Coordinates of C-alpha atoms and ligand atoms in Angstrom, one line a residue:
M238 CA 102.6 91.1 110.5
S239 CA 104.2 90.7 107.2
V240 CA 107.3 92.4 105.9
A241 CA 105.1 94.2 103.3
T242 CA 103.1 95.7 106.1
S243 CA 106.0 97.0 108.1
L244 CA 107.6 98.6 105.0
I245 CA 104.4 100.6 104.3
E246 CA 103.7 101.4 107.9
D247 CA 107.2 103.1 108.1
Q248 CA 105.5 106.0 106.3
P249 CA 104.8 109.0 108.6
A250 CA 101.2 108.8 109.9
R251 CA 98.9 111.8 109.5
V252 CA 96.5 113.2 112.0
A253 CA 93.4 111.2 112.4
P254 CA 89.9 113.0 112.3
T255 CA 88.8 114.6 115.5
E256 CA 86.2 113.0 117.9
T257 CA 83.8 115.8 117.2
L258 CA 81.0 115.3 114.8
Y259 CA 81.3 117.3 111.7
Q260 CA 78.3 119.3 110.7
F261 CA 77.4 119.8 107.0
E262 CA 76.0 123.2 106.1
E263 CA 76.0 124.5 102.7
T264 CA 78.8 126.8 102.2
P265 CA 79.0 129.5 99.5
L266 CA 81.4 127.3 97.6
L267 CA 79.1 124.2 97.7
A268 CA 76.1 126.4 97.0
R269 CA 77.8 127.8 93.9
Q270 CA 78.7 124.2 92.8
S271 CA 75.0 123.1 93.1
R272 CA 73.8 126.1 91.2
Q273 CA 76.3 126.0 88.3
E274 CA 77.3 122.3 87.8
S275 CA 74.9 119.9 86.0
N276 CA 72.1 118.1 87.7
A277 CA 73.8 114.9 86.6
R278 CA 76.6 115.5 89.1
S279 CA 76.8 112.7 91.4
Y280 CA 79.3 112.3 94.3
P281 CA 78.9 115.9 95.8
R282 CA 75.2 115.1 96.5
R283 CA 76.3 112.5 99.2
I284 CA 79.7 113.8 100.0
P285 CA 79.2 117.6 100.2
L286 CA 82.9 118.4 100.6
A287 CA 85.1 121.1 99.1
L288 CA 88.6 119.7 99.2
K289 CA 91.8 121.6 99.6
R290 CA 94.7 119.0 100.2
A291 CA 95.3 115.5 100.4
R292 CA 98.0 113.0 101.4
G293 CA 97.9 109.3 101.6
L294 CA 94.7 108.2 103.1
Y295 CA 93.6 111.6 104.1
V296 CA 91.9 114.5 102.5
E297 CA 91.4 117.9 104.1
D298 CA 88.4 120.2 103.2
V299 CA 88.5 124.0 102.9
E300 CA 87.0 124.2 106.6
G301 CA 90.2 122.5 107.7
R302 CA 88.6 119.1 108.6
T303 CA 90.3 116.0 107.9
F304 CA 88.7 112.9 106.5
I305 CA 89.8 109.2 105.9
D306 CA 89.2 108.6 102.2
C307 CA 87.9 105.1 101.7
L308 CA 86.6 105.9 98.3
A309 CA 90.0 106.9 96.9
G310 CA 88.9 108.3 93.5
A311 CA 86.5 105.2 93.1
G312 CA 89.5 102.9 93.6
T313 CA 91.9 104.9 91.4
L314 CA 94.4 105.9 94.2
A315 CA 96.3 102.7 94.8
L316 CA 99.1 104.4 96.8
G317 CA 96.7 107.2 98.1
H318 CA 96.8 110.8 97.5
N319 CA 100.0 112.5 96.3
H320 CA 102.3 109.7 97.1
P321 CA 105.9 110.8 97.0
V322 CA 106.8 108.2 94.1
V323 CA 103.9 109.6 92.0
I324 CA 104.8 113.3 92.6
E325 CA 108.5 112.6 91.9
A326 CA 107.5 110.7 88.6
I327 CA 105.4 113.6 87.5
Q328 CA 108.0 116.3 88.4
Q329 CA 110.6 114.2 86.4
V330 CA 108.4 114.5 83.2
L331 CA 108.2 118.2 83.8
S332 CA 111.8 118.8 84.5
D333 CA 112.7 116.7 81.4
E334 CA 110.5 118.9 79.2
L335 CA 108.9 115.7 77.6
P336 CA 106.0 116.6 75.4
L337 CA 102.9 116.3 77.7
H338 CA 100.7 115.1 74.9
T339 CA 101.9 112.9 72.1
L340 CA 98.9 111.3 70.6
D341 CA 99.9 107.6 70.3
L342 CA 103.6 108.4 69.2
T343 CA 106.1 106.7 71.6
T344 CA 108.5 108.2 73.9
P345 CA 110.9 106.6 76.5
V346 CA 108.5 107.0 79.2
K347 CA 105.7 105.3 77.3
D348 CA 108.0 102.5 76.3
Q349 CA 109.0 102.0 79.9
F350 CA 105.3 102.1 80.9
V351 CA 104.6 99.2 78.5
Q352 CA 107.6 97.1 79.6
D353 CA 106.5 97.7 83.3
L354 CA 102.9 96.7 82.6
F355 CA 103.7 93.7 80.4
G356 CA 106.1 92.7 83.3
L357 CA 103.1 92.5 85.8
L358 CA 101.0 90.3 83.4
P359 CA 101.0 86.5 84.0
P360 CA 103.5 84.9 81.7
A361 CA 100.9 83.1 79.6
L362 CA 99.1 86.5 78.8
A363 CA 102.3 88.5 78.5
A364 CA 103.7 86.1 75.9
E365 CA 101.1 86.9 73.4
A366 CA 100.0 90.4 74.6
K367 CA 99.1 93.5 72.6
I368 CA 98.3 96.8 73.9
Q369 CA 96.0 99.5 72.7
F370 CA 96.0 102.9 74.3
C371 CA 92.7 104.5 74.6
G372 CA 91.1 107.7 75.5
P373 CA 91.6 108.3 79.1
T374 CA 88.6 106.8 80.7
G375 CA 87.7 103.2 81.5
T376 CA 84.7 103.6 79.4
D377 CA 86.8 104.2 76.4
A378 CA 88.9 101.1 77.0
V379 CA 85.6 99.1 77.1
E380 CA 84.4 100.7 73.8
A381 CA 87.7 99.7 72.3
A382 CA 87.4 96.1 73.5
L383 CA 84.0 95.8 72.1
K384 CA 85.2 96.9 68.6
L385 CA 88.3 94.6 68.8
V386 CA 86.2 91.5 69.6
R387 CA 83.6 92.2 67.1
T388 CA 86.2 92.8 64.4
A389 CA 88.2 89.7 65.1
T390 CA 85.2 87.3 65.4
G391 CA 83.0 88.7 62.8
R392 CA 80.2 88.5 65.3
S393 CA 78.3 91.4 66.8
T394 CA 76.7 90.6 70.1
V395 CA 78.0 90.4 73.6
L396 CA 77.0 88.6 76.8
S397 CA 77.3 90.8 79.8
F398 CA 76.1 90.0 83.5
Q399 CA 73.3 91.3 85.7
G400 CA 74.8 93.8 88.1
G401 CA 77.7 94.5 85.8
Y402 CA 79.1 98.0 85.4
H403 CA 81.4 98.9 82.5
G404 CA 81.2 102.7 82.1
M405 CA 78.7 105.4 81.0
S406 CA 79.2 105.8 77.1
Q407 CA 76.4 104.5 75.0
G408 CA 78.2 101.2 74.1
A409 CA 79.4 100.5 77.6
L410 CA 76.0 101.5 79.0
S411 CA 74.4 98.8 76.9
L412 CA 76.5 96.4 79.0
M413 CA 75.3 97.7 82.4
G414 CA 73.0 95.7 84.6
S415 CA 71.5 98.7 86.5
L416 CA 68.5 100.1 84.6
G417 CA 68.6 103.6 86.2
P418 CA 71.0 105.4 83.8
K419 CA 69.4 103.4 80.8
K420 CA 65.7 104.1 81.3
P421 CA 65.8 107.9 80.3
L422 CA 67.5 107.0 77.0
G423 CA 65.0 104.5 75.6
A424 CA 66.7 102.3 72.9
L425 CA 70.4 102.2 73.3
L426 CA 72.5 102.9 70.2
S427 CA 74.3 99.6 70.8
S428 CA 72.0 96.8 70.8
G429 CA 72.9 93.1 70.8
V430 CA 73.6 92.5 74.6
Q431 CA 72.2 89.5 76.3
F432 CA 72.3 89.6 80.2
M433 CA 73.4 86.5 82.2
P434 CA 72.9 86.0 85.9
Y435 CA 76.0 86.8 87.9
P436 CA 77.1 84.2 90.6
Y437 CA 75.8 86.5 93.4
D438 CA 75.8 83.9 96.2
Y439 CA 73.8 85.9 98.9
R440 CA 71.1 86.6 96.4
C441 CA 71.6 83.6 94.1
P442 CA 69.5 84.4 91.0
F443 CA 68.7 80.5 90.9
G444 CA 67.5 80.5 94.5
L445 CA 70.0 77.8 95.3
G446 CA 73.3 79.5 96.5
G447 CA 76.6 77.7 97.2
T448 CA 77.9 75.0 94.7
Q449 CA 74.6 74.3 93.4
G450 CA 74.0 77.8 92.5
I451 CA 77.4 77.9 90.7
K452 CA 76.7 74.7 88.9
A453 CA 73.2 75.8 87.7
N454 CA 74.8 79.2 86.6
L455 CA 77.4 77.4 84.4
N456 CA 74.8 74.9 83.0
Y457 CA 72.7 77.8 82.0
L458 CA 75.6 79.6 80.2
E459 CA 76.9 76.5 78.5
N460 CA 73.3 75.7 77.3
L461 CA 72.9 79.2 76.0
L462 CA 76.1 79.1 73.9
N463 CA 75.5 75.6 72.5
D464 CA 71.7 75.0 72.1
P465 CA 70.8 75.6 68.5
E466 CA 67.4 76.8 69.7
A467 CA 68.7 79.1 72.5
G468 CA 67.3 82.1 70.5
V469 CA 70.6 84.0 70.9
Q470 CA 73.3 84.4 68.3
L471 CA 76.8 83.2 69.2
P472 CA 78.4 86.3 70.8
A473 CA 81.7 87.8 70.1
A474 CA 82.6 88.0 73.6
V475 CA 81.6 87.7 77.3
I476 CA 82.5 90.6 79.5
V477 CA 82.8 90.2 83.2
E478 CA 84.1 91.9 86.3
V479 CA 85.8 89.3 88.5
V480 CA 84.5 91.3 91.5
Q481 CA 81.6 93.3 90.6
G482 CA 82.2 96.8 92.1
E483 CA 79.4 99.1 91.4
G484 CA 77.0 96.2 91.3
G485 CA 77.6 95.8 95.0
V486 CA 81.1 94.2 95.6
I487 CA 80.3 90.8 94.6
P488 CA 83.3 88.4 94.2
A489 CA 82.7 85.7 91.5
D490 CA 83.2 82.3 92.8
L491 CA 86.7 81.0 91.4
D492 CA 85.3 77.7 90.1
W493 CA 82.7 79.6 88.3
L494 CA 85.3 81.7 86.6
R495 CA 87.3 78.7 85.6
G496 CA 84.1 77.3 84.2
L497 CA 83.3 80.5 82.3
R498 CA 86.8 80.4 80.8
R499 CA 86.5 76.7 79.9
I500 CA 83.0 77.3 78.2
T501 CA 83.9 80.4 76.4
E502 CA 87.2 78.9 75.0
K503 CA 85.2 75.8 73.8
A504 CA 82.8 77.9 72.1
G505 CA 85.3 80.2 70.4
V506 CA 83.9 83.3 72.3
A507 CA 86.5 85.9 73.5
L508 CA 86.6 86.4 77.4
I509 CA 86.9 90.1 78.2
V510 CA 87.8 90.7 81.9
D511 CA 87.2 94.2 83.2
E512 CA 89.9 95.0 85.6
I513 CA 89.3 98.7 85.6
Q514 CA 88.4 98.8 89.3
S515 CA 89.8 95.4 90.5
G516 CA 93.3 95.5 88.9
F517 CA 96.5 96.5 90.4
A518 CA 96.7 94.7 93.7
R519 CA 93.3 95.9 94.8
T520 CA 92.1 92.4 95.4
G521 CA 95.3 90.9 96.8
K522 CA 96.6 89.8 93.5
M523 CA 97.9 92.1 90.8
F524 CA 94.8 91.3 88.6
A525 CA 91.7 89.8 90.2
F526 CA 91.5 87.1 87.4
E527 CA 94.7 85.6 88.8
H528 CA 92.9 84.3 91.8
A529 CA 91.2 81.8 89.4
G530 CA 94.5 81.1 87.4
I531 CA 92.6 81.9 84.1
T532 CA 94.0 83.6 81.0
P533 CA 91.4 86.0 79.6
D534 CA 91.5 87.1 76.0
V535 CA 91.0 90.8 76.6
V536 CA 91.7 92.7 79.8
V537 CA 90.5 96.4 80.1
M538 CA 92.5 98.6 82.5
S539 CA 92.1 102.1 83.8
K540 CA 91.9 103.8 87.3
A541 CA 95.0 102.8 89.2
I542 CA 97.1 102.3 86.0
G543 CA 97.6 106.0 85.6
G544 CA 98.9 106.6 89.2
S545 CA 96.0 109.1 89.9
L546 CA 96.0 110.6 86.4
P547 CA 93.7 109.6 83.5
L548 CA 94.8 106.7 81.5
A549 CA 93.2 103.4 80.0
V550 CA 94.4 100.7 78.0
V551 CA 93.3 97.3 76.5
I552 CA 95.5 94.3 76.7
Y553 CA 94.6 91.4 74.4
R554 CA 95.9 88.3 73.0
D555 CA 97.4 88.6 69.5
W556 CA 94.9 86.3 67.7
L557 CA 92.4 89.2 68.2
D558 CA 94.7 91.8 66.5
T559 CA 92.8 91.9 63.2
W560 CA 91.5 95.5 63.4
L561 CA 92.7 98.2 61.1
P562 CA 95.0 101.0 61.7
G563 CA 92.9 103.8 63.2
A564 CA 90.1 101.4 64.3
H565 CA 90.1 103.0 67.8
A566 CA 91.6 106.4 67.5
G567 CA 91.4 109.3 69.9
T568 CA 93.1 112.5 70.8
F569 CA 94.1 111.9 74.3
R570 CA 96.0 108.6 74.3
G571 CA 99.4 110.0 75.1
N572 CA 99.3 111.4 78.5
Q573 CA 103.0 111.2 79.5
M574 CA 102.6 112.3 83.1
A575 CA 100.0 109.5 83.6
M576 CA 102.3 106.9 82.1
A577 CA 105.2 108.1 84.3
A578 CA 103.0 108.1 87.4
G579 CA 101.6 104.6 86.4
S580 CA 105.0 103.2 86.0
A581 CA 106.0 104.5 89.4
V582 CA 102.9 102.9 90.9
M583 CA 103.4 99.5 89.2
R584 CA 107.0 99.5 90.5
Y585 CA 105.9 100.4 94.1
L586 CA 103.4 97.7 94.0
V587 CA 105.9 95.1 93.2
E588 CA 108.8 96.3 95.3
H589 CA 106.7 96.8 98.4
R590 CA 104.7 93.6 97.9
V591 CA 101.5 95.6 98.0
C592 CA 99.4 92.6 96.9
E593 CA 100.2 90.8 100.2
H594 CA 99.6 94.0 102.2
A595 CA 96.2 94.4 100.5
A596 CA 95.2 90.9 101.2
A597 CA 96.3 91.1 104.9
M598 CA 94.5 94.4 105.4
G599 CA 91.4 93.1 103.7
E600 CA 91.4 90.2 106.0
R601 CA 91.8 92.6 109.0
L602 CA 88.9 94.8 108.0
T603 CA 86.8 91.7 107.3
E604 CA 87.6 90.4 110.8
H605 CA 86.5 93.7 112.3
L606 CA 83.3 93.6 110.3
R607 CA 82.5 90.1 111.3
I608 CA 82.8 91.0 115.0
L609 CA 80.5 94.0 114.4
Q610 CA 77.9 91.7 112.5
R611 CA 77.4 89.9 115.8
D612 CA 75.7 93.1 117.3
F613 CA 74.2 94.4 113.9
P614 CA 71.8 92.1 112.2
Q615 CA 71.5 94.9 109.7
M616 CA 74.9 93.7 108.3
G617 CA 73.5 90.9 106.1
D618 CA 76.6 90.0 104.0
I619 CA 80.1 90.9 104.3
R620 CA 82.0 90.1 101.1
G621 CA 84.8 91.1 98.7
R622 CA 88.4 90.4 98.0
G623 CA 91.4 92.2 99.3
L624 CA 90.7 95.8 99.8
M625 CA 87.5 95.7 97.7
L626 CA 85.0 95.0 100.4
G627 CA 81.4 95.7 101.0
V628 CA 78.6 95.1 103.6
E629 CA 75.1 94.4 102.2
L630 CA 72.7 96.2 104.7
V631 CA 69.5 94.4 105.3
D632 CA 66.2 94.9 107.1
P633 CA 66.0 92.2 109.6
A634 CA 62.3 92.7 110.0
G635 CA 61.6 92.4 106.3
A636 CA 60.1 89.4 104.4
R637 CA 63.0 86.9 103.7
D638 CA 63.8 85.6 100.2
A639 CA 64.1 82.1 98.8
L640 CA 67.5 81.7 100.6
G641 CA 66.1 83.0 103.8
H642 CA 67.9 86.4 103.6
P643 CA 66.1 89.6 104.7
P644 CA 65.6 92.3 102.0
A645 CA 68.1 95.0 101.2
F646 CA 67.9 98.0 103.5
A647 CA 68.0 100.8 101.1
R648 CA 66.9 103.5 103.7
L649 CA 69.7 102.6 106.2
A650 CA 72.7 102.9 103.9
P651 CA 72.7 106.6 103.2
L652 CA 72.2 107.3 107.0
V653 CA 75.3 105.1 107.7
Q654 CA 77.2 107.0 105.1
R655 CA 76.2 110.3 106.6
E656 CA 77.1 109.1 110.1
C657 CA 80.4 108.0 108.8
L658 CA 81.1 111.4 107.1
K659 CA 80.2 113.2 110.3
R660 CA 82.9 111.0 112.1
G661 CA 85.5 111.8 109.3
L662 CA 85.2 108.7 107.2
I663 CA 84.4 108.9 103.4
L664 CA 82.7 105.8 102.2
E665 CA 80.6 105.1 99.0
L666 CA 77.5 103.1 98.4
G667 CA 76.7 100.6 95.7
G668 CA 74.8 97.6 94.7
R669 CA 71.1 96.9 94.3
H670 CA 69.0 99.7 95.8
G671 CA 72.3 101.4 96.9
A672 CA 72.3 99.2 99.9
V673 CA 76.0 98.0 99.9
V674 CA 78.4 100.1 102.0
R675 CA 81.7 99.9 100.1
F676 CA 85.3 100.0 101.5
L677 CA 87.8 100.9 98.7
P678 CA 90.7 102.5 100.5
P679 CA 94.1 103.2 99.2
L680 CA 96.2 100.0 99.2
V681 CA 98.7 101.4 101.6
I682 CA 96.4 101.8 104.4
T683 CA 98.0 100.7 107.8
S684 CA 96.6 98.1 110.2
A685 CA 96.0 101.0 112.7
E686 CA 94.1 102.8 110.2
I687 CA 92.0 99.8 109.2
D688 CA 91.2 99.4 113.0
R689 CA 90.2 103.2 113.0
V690 CA 88.0 102.7 109.9
A691 CA 86.2 99.8 111.5
E692 CA 85.7 101.6 114.7
I693 CA 84.2 104.7 112.9
F694 CA 82.0 102.5 110.9
G695 CA 80.8 100.6 114.0
R696 CA 79.9 103.9 115.7
A697 CA 78.3 105.2 112.6
L698 CA 76.1 102.1 112.3
A699 CA 75.0 102.3 116.0
A700 CA 74.0 105.9 115.4
A701 CA 72.2 105.3 112.2
T702 CA 70.2 102.3 113.4
T703 CA 69.1 104.4 116.4
T704 CA 67.7 107.2 114.2
L705 CA 65.6 104.7 112.1
Ligands
PLP704 C1 84.4 97.8 86.3 C2 84.4 99.2 85.7 N1 84.4 99.3 84.4 C3 84.5 100.4 83.9 C4 84.3 101.7 84.6 C5 84.2 103.0 83.9 O1 85.4 103.7 84.1 P1 85.4 105.3 83.8 O2 84.5 105.8 84.9 O3 86.8 105.7 83.9 O4 84.8 105.4 82.4 C6 84.2 101.6 85.8 C7 84.2 102.8 86.7 O5 83.9 102.8 88.0 C8 84.3 100.3 86.6 O6 84.2 100.2 87.9

């Protein structure tokens, strides 16, 4: 066990969920929520909980039940809920009477935040880095990145990837692979997005898989950018998630990423890496692109960067800094509590070697899942990096695809999710047909807690498969 693990495990453990199965009846509070909140609400439909308190990996609902939270604010809570260093940082801002809202004026807290963030960047990027503070959602950082690269290159189109997720505003939505949220809108406001196949090895879009699939993918991309008859304008940028999150926890092959960087650089096309979900030690490196040793032109960041509070930024290389003052304004770009909390998280990640811990815990969970896979042929593919893991559920009785893999088991996934919830484990689904069970716990999860998560998941899978 690494030093990093034992440091984190020194934290007091909280009670684990009970052995009794939780039941989910509609309480008055939940009924009022469904009556009054929009039809577009999402998580409460599958996770019908009213939460009261939270600490670390655990949340407690108003019924007094405890749950292990392996959703963690969709990957936001790197240190879990209400971590003492985060709470202390927020309290310090309050007791110092710092203005809570400063537009994009600077403060000592903001300056410290920038120094802390630049200190985490690989030196090649830090040396030429500029930062733009955005409105406090990941989506707004993506919007800013689009404007940045379009202005700097004088080109208007962008390449995105099938299965990609970059947010829900109209520009970011144009980059999304999933058709569901786009269909009702008809033509999107932002046109000019060309979709490319992502290196999804288990369902290789070229029907090849392995190194052959990667080679075919890169050839296709290189040809698209260089063939004068490709039918596609040279884009301003390519935007990519190094590990697709919402698309089904699909880690890009590292050679593919290096190839992508080489091809884009040669073509003079900016490479935007979306680290909104994968950044800040989540994958076992501070940023997921570091696994491939590449230097992107633009990195979009949000979620964990605000230490539980809303914050989003774009980091980019200075050759792109040609946009004009006010090119990406916005009122809420000066959240001091988020910056202080974000600084506290960044320092903790370094001091406690959380990257190593996340990598070790990810391996531990993967080992558990591989053992379970021997008994459950429904666990088609186990994949991810660090603590960004997923299991693609498949129907072993279904017709196999070109690579010999059974089809996604969309009906099983929500049953597994519900059986987990009954046993006190919150997990989310993602991927094509919602058939990927996702593990996105706080990075400070201990090895005992990993074992517990795997044990609950195994029991839930057994229960779900028998109810089919
Ligand atoms: C990779 C990625 N990009 C962008 C976003 C959008 O961020 P937000 O929901 O904060 O707008 C998300 C959200 O899950 C994401 O995972």
